[in-house]
Short mmCIF file of C-alpha atoms in Angstrom, two decimals:
data_model
loop_
_atom_site.label_atom_id
_atom_site.label_comp_id
_atom_site.label_asym_id
_atom_site.label_seq_id
_atom_site.Cartn_x
_atom_site.Cartn_y
_atom_site.Cartn_z
CA PHE A 25 0.00 0.00 0.00
CA PRO A 26 1.13 3.57 -0.44
CA ASP A 27 2.10 5.04 2.92
CA HIS A 28 0.30 8.29 1.98
CA THR A 29 3.33 9.61 0.06
CA ASN A 30 5.51 6.68 -0.94
CA ALA A 31 4.82 3.28 -2.45
CA VAL A 32 5.74 0.29 -0.32
CA LEU A 33 6.73 -2.99 -1.94
CA LEU A 34 5.39 -6.06 -0.16
CA PRO A 35 6.23 -9.73 -0.70
CA SER A 36 3.32 -11.58 -2.28
CA ASP A 37 2.63 -13.45 0.97
CA ALA A 38 2.84 -10.40 3.27
CA LEU A 39 0.03 -9.32 5.50
CA PRO A 40 -0.92 -5.70 4.77
CA GLY A 41 -0.95 -4.77 8.44
CA THR A 42 2.76 -5.54 8.61
CA ALA A 43 3.80 -3.26 5.73
CA THR A 44 5.99 -1.14 7.99
CA VAL A 45 7.94 -4.27 8.96
CA SER A 46 7.81 -6.48 5.87
CA GLY A 47 7.51 -3.77 3.22
CA TYR A 48 10.28 -1.83 1.54
CA SER A 49 10.01 1.71 0.25
CA ARG A 50 10.05 1.91 -3.54
CA ASP A 51 11.85 5.25 -3.37
CA ARG A 52 14.47 3.85 -1.00
CA LEU A 53 15.05 0.92 -3.36
CA LEU A 54 15.49 3.22 -6.35
CA ASN A 55 17.83 5.52 -4.40
CA LYS A 56 19.95 2.60 -3.14
CA LEU A 57 20.25 1.20 -6.66
CA ALA A 58 21.09 4.65 -8.05
CA SER A 59 23.93 4.97 -5.52
CA LEU A 60 25.71 2.03 -7.13
CA ASP A 61 28.57 3.03 -9.36
CA ALA A 62 26.77 1.89 -12.49
CA LYS A 63 26.67 3.61 -15.84
CA SER A 64 23.12 2.44 -16.43
CA LEU A 65 20.44 0.64 -14.42
CA THR A 66 17.21 -0.94 -15.58
CA VAL A 67 14.68 -1.82 -12.88
CA ALA A 68 11.53 -3.80 -13.61
CA LEU A 69 8.92 -3.60 -10.86
CA ASP A 70 6.29 -6.22 -11.49
CA ALA A 71 4.00 -4.94 -8.79
CA CYS A 72 0.96 -2.78 -8.35
CA PHE A 73 -0.15 -0.42 -5.61
CA THR A 74 -3.87 -1.13 -5.63
CA GLY A 75 -4.12 -3.33 -2.56
CA THR A 76 -4.80 -6.45 -4.60
CA ALA A 77 -3.10 -9.81 -4.90
CA LYS A 78 -1.92 -11.11 -8.29
CA ASN A 79 -5.37 -12.66 -8.85
CA GLY A 80 -6.99 -9.22 -8.59
CA LYS A 81 -8.70 -9.89 -5.25
CA GLY A 82 -8.24 -7.56 -2.30
CA ILE A 83 -5.53 -8.65 0.10
CA LEU A 84 -7.64 -7.65 3.09
CA LYS A 85 -10.43 -10.12 3.86
CA ASN A 86 -13.87 -8.63 3.17
CA ALA A 87 -12.38 -5.33 2.00
CA LYS A 88 -12.27 -3.59 -1.34
CA ALA A 89 -8.96 -2.91 -3.04
CA GLN A 90 -7.65 0.55 -2.29
CA PHE A 91 -6.96 2.51 -5.45
CA ARG A 92 -4.81 5.27 -4.00
CA ALA A 93 -2.12 6.17 -6.47
CA PRO A 94 1.29 6.61 -4.87
CA ARG A 95 3.46 9.64 -5.55
CA THR A 96 5.31 9.38 -8.85
CA PRO A 97 8.90 8.43 -8.07
CA LYS A 98 11.84 10.60 -9.02
CA ILE A 99 13.82 8.56 -11.53
CA PRO A 100 17.60 8.82 -11.02
CA LYS A 101 19.47 10.03 -14.10
CA ASN A 102 21.14 6.67 -14.81
CA MET A 103 17.98 4.58 -14.40
CA THR A 104 15.16 3.21 -16.48
CA LEU A 105 12.14 2.06 -14.49
CA ILE A 106 9.71 -0.42 -16.02
CA SER A 107 6.48 -0.62 -14.00
CA ALA A 108 3.96 -3.39 -14.58
CA SER A 109 0.95 -1.09 -14.62
CA LYS A 110 -0.26 2.42 -14.09
CA ALA A 111 -0.56 3.40 -10.44
CA ASP A 112 -4.30 2.70 -10.24
CA GLN A 113 -4.30 -0.60 -12.15
CA VAL A 114 -3.89 -4.19 -11.07
CA SER A 115 -0.74 -6.01 -12.17
CA TRP A 116 -2.16 -9.38 -13.13
CA GLY A 117 -0.62 -12.78 -12.52
CA ASN A 118 -1.39 -15.72 -14.77
CA ASP A 119 -0.56 -19.33 -13.91
CA GLU A 120 -0.99 -20.46 -17.52
CA LEU A 121 1.72 -18.07 -18.68
CA GLY A 122 4.09 -19.25 -15.96
CA HIS A 123 4.73 -15.60 -15.06
CA SER A 124 2.80 -12.44 -14.43
CA VAL A 125 1.32 -10.91 -17.56
CA MET A 126 3.92 -8.11 -17.64
CA THR A 127 6.91 -10.41 -17.05
CA TYR A 128 5.69 -12.81 -19.73
CA PHE A 129 5.54 -10.08 -22.38
CA LEU A 130 8.67 -8.32 -21.11
CA LEU A 131 10.64 -11.53 -21.69
CA LYS A 132 9.17 -11.84 -25.19
CA ALA A 133 10.04 -8.20 -25.86
CA LEU A 134 13.63 -8.60 -24.71
CA ASN A 135 13.91 -11.73 -26.83
CA GLY A 136 13.39 -9.55 -29.89
CA GLU A 137 9.63 -9.52 -30.44
CA ALA A 138 9.51 -5.79 -29.64
CA ASP A 139 12.17 -4.93 -32.23
CA ALA A 140 9.72 -3.21 -34.58
CA ASP A 141 12.34 -1.89 -37.02
CA LYS A 142 14.28 -5.21 -37.03
CA ASP A 143 17.64 -3.55 -36.33
CA GLY A 144 18.59 -6.10 -33.65
CA ARG A 145 17.95 -3.67 -30.78
CA VAL A 146 14.91 -2.99 -28.61
CA LYS A 147 14.66 0.73 -27.93
CA PRO A 148 12.54 2.30 -25.14
CA SER A 149 9.85 3.44 -27.57
CA GLU A 150 9.61 -0.05 -29.07
CA LEU A 151 9.46 -1.67 -25.63
CA LYS A 152 6.78 0.74 -24.44
CA SER A 153 4.65 0.22 -27.55
CA PHE A 154 5.00 -3.58 -27.43
CA LEU A 155 4.24 -3.89 -23.71
CA SER A 156 1.32 -1.45 -23.83
CA LYS A 157 -0.36 -3.33 -26.67
CA LYS A 158 0.35 -6.90 -25.60
CA VAL A 159 -0.16 -6.60 -21.84
CA ASN A 160 -3.27 -4.46 -22.12
CA SER A 161 -4.84 -6.67 -24.79
CA PHE A 162 -4.22 -9.80 -22.71
CA SER A 163 -5.53 -8.16 -19.54
CA LEU A 164 -8.67 -6.85 -21.19
CA LYS A 165 -9.37 -10.23 -22.79
CA ASN A 166 -8.72 -12.30 -19.66
CA HIS A 167 -9.64 -9.94 -16.79
CA ASN A 168 -11.88 -7.29 -18.38
CA ARG A 169 -9.60 -4.58 -16.97
CA SER A 170 -6.77 -2.53 -18.41
CA GLN A 171 -3.15 -3.02 -17.45
CA ILE A 172 -0.75 -0.66 -19.16
CA PRO A 173 2.93 -0.89 -18.20
CA GLU A 174 4.88 2.32 -17.84
CA ILE A 175 8.49 3.08 -18.71
CA SER A 176 10.18 6.03 -17.01
CA VAL A 177 13.64 7.02 -18.17
CA GLY A 178 16.16 9.14 -16.25
CA LYS A 179 17.91 11.97 -18.10
CA ALA A 180 21.14 10.06 -18.78
CA SER A 181 19.37 6.77 -19.60
CA ASP A 182 17.16 7.90 -22.46
CA SER A 183 19.18 6.00 -25.03
CA PHE A 184 19.15 2.56 -23.40
CA VAL A 185 18.84 -0.37 -25.73
CA PHE A 186 18.28 -4.07 -25.08
#
């Protein structure tokens, strides 16, 4: 759950009431990674902040999911952040795919399926277009709800290529 200003990452088996103990601040994670002496970082967060489990059900018994969008993170200059969904959308899991919906299509994209111009490289614009179309189409067909991954690129990372 967002802690009113920041998004908190929870393990899939965490109890929401223990977020302050078992959760980890998304911003802290991004800042710690950015402090590494790395030329470029790519972070894929296959998570959502809606208060739902990967099956789309609320993680609190007898409670509705809480669609409170967390604050947009500041992306460090050497980082690219791939998020599984928009802040108010569920990030769906799918047992048949063997992965979450976003991870399944991210792996396909990085294996070359997103290389729209067939130059042997997957650029951010190609990745964003591929993931948006494939993930959202699958989610609408199988869950009747949108899931649109987001890609945020820091100032020095805007030319990353896979």
